[in-house]
Amino acid sequence: MDSRCKFYKECKSTPVTLIPHSKMPLCKRHFIKYIEDRVKKAIEEYNLIDMEGAEGGEKILVALSGGKDSQTLLTILDQIIKRRVPIEALYIEVGITPENYSRDSEVVARKLCDKLGIPFHVIDVKQEIGFDIDDLHALGARLSRGYKGKRALKGRFRGECSYCGLMKRYYLNKFAVDNHFTKVATGHNLTDEATTLLSNFFNTDLDLMARAGIITINNADGLIPRIKPLYYIYEQELILYSYFAKVEHLSTECEYASDSPMLYLKKSLGSIEQFRRGNMMNMVRDYQRNLKPILVKQIPDEKTVENKCIKCGSTTYLEKCSFCKTVERMAPQINRNKNERPSI
Ligand code: Q46
Ligand code: ZN
Ligand code: ZN
């Protein structure tokens, strides 16, 4: 590593790290500044948050999970925005008890909000719908036994993460609508985005590819735009930022994450990065700047968004939203006697 920080000529400090895509050596203070500058640049370039209030009254809801990404996101946003735009945080309690995952996550998330003076809200999924991710996990295990092995589950039980993601997306949007937020900010980073892009490419899911990106805007009433201010920051950089800037977060992994096929894709991208420096950055940046506009133009959005779900009233493409349909399908199975053979 170079013996001197290269942030600007005058800095004589010893570098602590190399930036992954450029290999620029930086000292601790300038590494923190460089990451914050890149987040600020992304916010300005894509107009993620109107900080001057020209369009009138932005109000940002941050999806806070207690993990390094969202805790870092909230810390950096607080630093960049400096009270010019109101920020609040929502923690969604999805009920994961192994390793006290959910309980500890909420504690660190709440602590950060207290420290920054940011309003902290909680939605408890079990209180809302009567079951949570632990219950779904137990159902998955029963189905696995009932159908003699996981292979038979294909298409019947979609995996904990799929239900967890659906719940989080649903309640984030609902809370944002009910409380008049203008944007929902999530902690997705460059490594997540490159992995999702690769997965969608392998599945040739052009529809999903067209809808991804740093900002998701849907012109329908009742669907709040989602923004990803950490879109151009590698996961590795977020780990370092949270360490150097002392961002408290939960480092325990969710027990249900272990089987996700996305982890294999992420590892593969990490290996490619070793011999193609900046591969993920180039992939995601070129997608956002060049490929996404083409896909958006070529793939007409056939879905109409004027419908309101007949059950919950949220905006949906269908008669009933996918969240309500999922709850209706899963709830009876979860409540059924545990010895009975499941039948979804
Ligand atoms: S919490 Fe939920 Fe994650 Fe656990 S069940 Fe999967 S999605 S891994 S970020
Ligand atoms: Zn420096
Ligand atoms: Zn609904």
Coordinates of C-alpha atoms and ligand atoms in Angstrom, one line a residue:
M1 CA 0.0 0.0 0.0
D2 CA 1.2 3.6 -0.7
S3 CA 2.7 5.2 2.3
R4 CA 0.6 8.3 2.1
C5 CA -3.2 9.1 1.8
K6 CA -4.0 10.3 -1.7
F7 CA -7.2 12.2 -0.9
Y8 CA -5.5 15.5 -1.6
K9 CA -1.9 16.7 -1.8
E10 CA -1.7 18.1 1.7
C11 CA -2.7 15.0 3.6
K12 CA 0.4 13.4 5.1
S13 CA -1.5 10.7 7.0
T14 CA -0.9 7.0 6.7
P15 CA -3.5 5.2 4.7
V16 CA -5.7 2.6 6.4
T17 CA -7.4 1.1 3.3
L18 CA -7.5 1.0 -0.5
I19 CA -10.8 1.9 -2.3
P20 CA -11.8 -1.3 -4.0
H21 CA -12.5 0.0 -7.6
S22 CA -9.7 2.6 -7.8
K23 CA -7.2 1.3 -5.3
M24 CA -6.8 4.8 -4.0
P25 CA -5.1 4.7 -0.5
L26 CA -6.9 6.8 2.1
C27 CA -6.4 7.6 5.8
K28 CA -9.2 7.0 8.2
R29 CA -10.6 10.6 8.3
H30 CA -10.6 10.9 4.5
F31 CA -12.0 7.5 4.0
I32 CA -15.0 8.5 6.0
K33 CA -15.3 11.8 4.1
Y34 CA -14.9 10.0 0.7
I35 CA -17.8 7.6 1.4
E36 CA -20.0 10.4 2.6
D37 CA -19.1 12.5 -0.5
R38 CA -20.0 9.6 -2.8
V39 CA -23.4 9.1 -1.1
K40 CA -24.0 12.9 -1.4
K41 CA -23.0 12.9 -5.0
A42 CA -25.5 10.0 -5.8
I43 CA -28.3 11.8 -4.0
E44 CA -27.6 14.9 -6.0
E45 CA -27.0 13.2 -9.4
Y46 CA -30.3 11.3 -9.2
N47 CA -32.2 13.8 -7.2
L48 CA -33.0 11.2 -4.6
I49 CA -33.9 13.8 -2.0
D50 CA -34.7 17.4 -2.7
M51 CA -32.7 19.0 0.1
E52 CA -33.4 22.6 -0.8
G53 CA -37.1 22.0 -0.5
A54 CA -37.8 23.5 -3.9
E55 CA -40.4 20.9 -4.7
G56 CA -41.7 21.4 -1.2
G57 CA -41.7 19.2 1.9
E58 CA -39.7 16.0 1.5
K59 CA -40.1 13.6 4.4
I60 CA -37.9 10.5 4.4
L61 CA -38.7 7.2 6.0
V62 CA -35.6 5.0 6.6
A63 CA -36.0 1.3 6.7
L64 CA -33.9 0.4 9.8
S65 CA -33.1 -3.2 10.5
G66 CA -30.2 -2.9 13.0
G67 CA -27.7 -4.3 10.5
K68 CA -24.6 -2.5 9.2
D69 CA -26.2 -1.2 6.0
S70 CA -29.3 0.5 7.3
Q71 CA -27.5 1.7 10.5
T72 CA -24.8 3.3 8.3
L73 CA -27.4 4.7 5.9
L74 CA -29.2 6.5 8.7
T75 CA -25.9 7.8 10.1
I76 CA -24.7 9.1 6.7
L77 CA -28.1 10.6 5.8
D78 CA -28.2 12.4 9.2
Q79 CA -24.7 13.7 8.5
I80 CA -25.5 14.9 5.0
I81 CA -29.0 16.2 5.5
K82 CA -28.3 17.9 8.8
R83 CA -32.0 18.4 9.7
R84 CA -32.9 20.2 6.4
V85 CA -35.3 17.4 5.6
P86 CA -37.2 15.4 8.3
I87 CA -36.1 11.8 8.7
E88 CA -37.8 9.1 10.7
A89 CA -37.0 5.4 11.0
L90 CA -39.2 2.3 10.8
Y91 CA -38.2 -1.1 12.3
I92 CA -40.3 -4.0 11.2
E93 CA -40.3 -6.8 13.8
V94 CA -40.6 -10.0 11.7
G95 CA -40.1 -12.4 14.6
I96 CA -36.8 -14.2 14.2
T97 CA -35.8 -15.8 17.6
P98 CA -32.7 -17.9 16.8
E99 CA -29.6 -16.1 18.3
N100 CA -32.1 -13.4 19.6
Y101 CA -31.8 -11.9 16.1
S102 CA -34.9 -9.7 16.1
R103 CA -34.8 -8.7 19.7
D104 CA -31.1 -7.6 19.5
S105 CA -31.7 -5.9 16.1
E106 CA -34.5 -3.7 17.6
V107 CA -32.3 -2.7 20.5
V108 CA -29.4 -1.4 18.3
A109 CA -31.8 0.3 15.9
R110 CA -33.6 2.1 18.7
K111 CA -30.3 3.0 20.3
L112 CA -29.0 4.7 17.1
C113 CA -32.3 6.7 16.7
D114 CA -32.1 7.8 20.3
K115 CA -28.5 8.9 19.8
L116 CA -29.3 10.9 16.6
G117 CA -32.6 12.2 17.9
I118 CA -34.5 10.6 15.1
P119 CA -38.1 9.3 15.7
F120 CA -38.2 5.5 15.8
H121 CA -41.3 3.5 14.9
V122 CA -41.9 -0.2 15.2
I123 CA -44.4 -2.5 13.4
D124 CA -44.8 -5.9 14.9
V125 CA -45.9 -8.3 12.1
K126 CA -47.3 -10.9 14.5
Q127 CA -49.5 -8.4 16.1
E128 CA -50.7 -7.3 12.6
I129 CA -51.4 -10.7 11.0
G130 CA -51.1 -13.3 13.7
F131 CA -47.9 -15.1 12.6
D132 CA -44.3 -14.2 11.9
I133 CA -41.1 -15.6 10.2
D134 CA -40.5 -18.1 13.0
D135 CA -44.0 -19.5 12.4
L136 CA -43.3 -19.7 8.6
H137 CA -40.0 -21.4 9.3
A138 CA -41.8 -24.0 11.4
L139 CA -44.3 -24.5 8.7
G140 CA -41.5 -24.9 6.1
A141 CA -39.9 -27.6 8.3
R142 CA -43.3 -29.4 8.7
L143 CA -43.8 -29.3 4.9
S144 CA -40.4 -30.6 4.4
R145 CA -41.1 -33.6 6.6
G146 CA -44.6 -34.0 5.1
Y147 CA -43.3 -34.1 1.5
K148 CA -40.1 -36.2 2.2
G149 CA -37.4 -33.7 1.6
K150 CA -36.9 -30.2 0.4
R151 CA -37.0 -31.0 -3.3
A152 CA -40.7 -31.7 -2.9
L153 CA -41.3 -28.3 -1.5
K154 CA -40.4 -26.5 -4.7
G155 CA -43.1 -24.1 -5.6
R156 CA -45.0 -24.7 -2.3
F157 CA -42.9 -22.9 0.3
R158 CA -40.9 -20.0 -1.1
G159 CA -38.4 -19.7 1.7
E160 CA -38.3 -17.4 4.8
C161 CA -36.6 -14.6 2.9
S162 CA -39.2 -14.3 0.3
Y163 CA -42.0 -13.9 2.9
C164 CA -39.8 -11.7 5.0
G165 CA -39.1 -9.4 2.1
L166 CA -42.8 -9.2 1.1
M167 CA -43.8 -8.3 4.7
K168 CA -41.1 -5.6 4.9
R169 CA -42.0 -4.0 1.5
Y170 CA -45.7 -4.1 2.4
Y171 CA -45.4 -2.5 5.8
L172 CA -42.8 0.1 4.7
N173 CA -45.0 1.3 2.0
K174 CA -48.1 1.2 4.1
F175 CA -46.5 3.1 7.0
A176 CA -45.1 5.7 4.5
V177 CA -48.5 6.2 2.9
D178 CA -50.4 6.4 6.2
N179 CA -47.9 9.0 7.6
H180 CA -47.3 11.1 4.5
F181 CA -43.7 10.3 3.8
T182 CA -42.4 11.3 0.3
K183 CA -39.6 8.7 0.0
V184 CA -38.6 5.4 1.6
A185 CA -34.8 4.9 1.8
T186 CA -33.3 1.5 2.1
G187 CA -29.7 0.4 2.8
H188 CA -29.1 -1.6 -0.4
N189 CA -25.4 -1.4 -1.4
L190 CA -23.5 -1.9 -4.6
T191 CA -22.7 -5.5 -3.8
D192 CA -26.4 -6.3 -3.2
E193 CA -27.4 -4.5 -6.4
A194 CA -24.7 -6.3 -8.6
T195 CA -25.9 -9.6 -7.1
T196 CA -29.6 -8.9 -7.8
L197 CA -28.7 -7.7 -11.3
L198 CA -26.8 -10.9 -12.1
S199 CA -29.6 -13.1 -10.7
N200 CA -32.2 -11.3 -12.8
F201 CA -30.0 -11.7 -15.8
F202 CA -29.6 -15.4 -15.2
N203 CA -33.4 -15.7 -14.9
T204 CA -33.8 -13.4 -17.9
D205 CA -36.3 -11.4 -15.9
L206 CA -36.3 -8.3 -18.0
D207 CA -39.3 -6.9 -16.1
L208 CA -37.5 -7.0 -12.8
M209 CA -34.3 -5.6 -14.5
A210 CA -36.3 -2.6 -15.8
R211 CA -37.7 -1.9 -12.4
A212 CA -34.5 -2.1 -10.4
G213 CA -32.1 0.8 -9.9
I214 CA -31.2 3.6 -7.5
I215 CA -34.7 5.0 -7.4
T216 CA -38.0 3.3 -8.1
I217 CA -40.7 5.6 -9.0
N218 CA -44.2 4.5 -9.6
N219 CA -46.6 7.3 -10.6
A220 CA -49.5 5.6 -8.8
D221 CA -51.0 7.1 -5.7
G222 CA -50.2 4.9 -2.8
L223 CA -46.8 3.6 -4.0
I224 CA -44.1 5.7 -2.3
P225 CA -40.8 6.1 -4.3
R226 CA -38.0 4.0 -2.9
I227 CA -34.4 5.3 -2.9
K228 CA -31.1 3.6 -2.3
P229 CA -28.5 6.2 -1.4
L230 CA -25.8 3.6 -0.8
Y231 CA -26.2 2.3 -4.3
Y232 CA -22.6 3.0 -5.3
I233 CA -20.9 1.9 -2.1
Y234 CA -19.4 -1.6 -1.9
E235 CA -20.4 -3.8 1.0
Q236 CA -16.7 -4.0 2.0
E237 CA -16.6 -0.2 2.2
L238 CA -19.7 -0.1 4.4
I239 CA -18.1 -2.6 6.8
L240 CA -15.0 -0.4 7.1
Y241 CA -17.1 2.8 7.3
S242 CA -19.2 1.4 10.2
Y243 CA -16.0 0.4 11.9
F244 CA -14.1 3.7 11.5
A245 CA -17.1 5.9 12.1
K246 CA -18.2 3.7 15.1
V247 CA -21.7 3.0 13.8
E248 CA -23.1 0.5 16.2
H249 CA -24.9 -2.4 14.5
L250 CA -25.8 -6.1 14.9
S251 CA -23.2 -8.4 13.4
T252 CA -25.1 -11.6 14.0
E253 CA -26.3 -13.2 10.8
C254 CA -30.0 -14.1 10.5
E255 CA -30.1 -17.9 10.8
Y256 CA -32.5 -18.2 7.8
A257 CA -30.1 -16.5 5.4
S258 CA -27.8 -19.5 5.1
D259 CA -29.7 -21.3 2.3
S260 CA -30.1 -18.3 0.0
P261 CA -28.8 -19.0 -3.5
M262 CA -28.0 -15.2 -3.7
L263 CA -25.0 -15.9 -1.4
Y264 CA -23.4 -18.1 -4.0
L265 CA -23.8 -15.4 -6.6
K266 CA -22.4 -12.8 -4.2
K267 CA -19.4 -14.9 -3.6
S268 CA -18.8 -15.5 -7.3
L269 CA -18.9 -11.7 -7.9
G270 CA -16.4 -11.2 -5.1
S271 CA -14.0 -13.7 -6.9
I272 CA -14.5 -12.0 -10.2
E273 CA -13.7 -8.6 -8.6
Q274 CA -10.2 -10.0 -7.6
F275 CA -9.1 -10.1 -11.3
R276 CA -11.5 -7.6 -12.8
R277 CA -11.0 -4.5 -10.6
G278 CA -14.2 -2.4 -10.3
N279 CA -16.3 -5.1 -12.0
M280 CA -19.3 -4.5 -9.7
M281 CA -19.1 -0.8 -9.9
N282 CA -18.9 -0.8 -13.7
M283 CA -21.7 -3.3 -14.0
V284 CA -24.1 -1.4 -11.7
R285 CA -23.2 2.1 -13.0
D286 CA -23.5 1.0 -16.7
Y287 CA -26.8 -0.7 -15.9
Q288 CA -28.2 2.5 -14.2
R289 CA -26.9 4.9 -16.9
N290 CA -27.2 2.9 -20.1
L291 CA -29.2 -0.4 -19.8
K292 CA -32.1 0.7 -17.6
P293 CA -33.3 3.5 -19.9
I294 CA -33.3 1.1 -22.8
L295 CA -35.2 -1.6 -20.8
V296 CA -37.7 1.0 -19.5
K297 CA -38.4 2.1 -23.1
Q298 CA -38.6 -1.4 -24.5
I299 CA -40.7 -3.1 -21.9
P300 CA -44.1 -1.4 -21.7
D301 CA -45.6 -1.5 -18.2
E302 CA -48.7 -3.5 -18.9
K303 CA -49.7 -3.4 -15.3
T304 CA -52.3 -0.9 -14.3
V305 CA -51.9 0.5 -10.8
E306 CA -55.3 2.0 -10.4
N307 CA -56.7 -0.9 -8.4
K308 CA -57.1 -0.9 -4.6
C309 CA -56.8 -4.2 -2.8
I310 CA -60.3 -5.4 -1.9
K311 CA -59.0 -6.6 1.5
C312 CA -56.6 -3.9 2.7
G313 CA -57.1 -1.0 0.3
S314 CA -53.5 -0.7 -0.7
T315 CA -52.5 0.1 -4.3
T316 CA -52.1 -3.1 -6.3
Y317 CA -52.0 -4.4 -9.9
L318 CA -54.6 -7.0 -9.1
E319 CA -57.9 -7.4 -7.3
K320 CA -56.2 -8.4 -4.1
C321 CA -52.6 -7.5 -3.2
S322 CA -49.9 -10.2 -3.1
F323 CA -49.4 -9.6 0.7
C324 CA -53.1 -10.2 1.5
K325 CA -53.2 -13.3 -0.8
T326 CA -50.1 -14.7 0.9
V327 CA -51.5 -14.1 4.4
E328 CA -54.8 -15.8 3.5
R329 CA -52.9 -18.8 2.1
M330 CA -50.4 -19.2 4.9
A331 CA -52.5 -18.4 8.0
P332 CA -54.7 -21.5 8.0
Q333 CA -51.6 -23.7 7.4
I334 CA -49.8 -22.2 10.3
N335 CA -52.7 -22.4 12.7
R336 CA -53.5 -26.0 11.7
N337 CA -52.6 -28.8 14.2
K338 CA -48.9 -29.4 13.9
N339 CA -49.3 -33.2 13.4
E340 CA -51.7 -32.8 10.5
R341 CA -50.3 -33.1 7.0
P342 CA -50.1 -29.6 5.5
S343 CA -51.8 -28.9 2.1
I344 CA -50.7 -25.7 0.5
Ligands
Q46_1 S1 -34.0 -11.1 8.0 FE1 -35.6 -11.9 6.6 FE2 -33.1 -11.3 6.0 FE3 -33.5 -13.3 7.7 S2 -35.4 -14.1 6.8 FE4 -34.1 -13.6 5.1 S3 -34.7 -11.6 4.6 S4 -32.1 -13.3 6.0 S5 -32.0 -9.4 5.5
ZN2 ZN -6.0 11.7 4.4
ZN3 ZN -54.1 -6.2 0.4

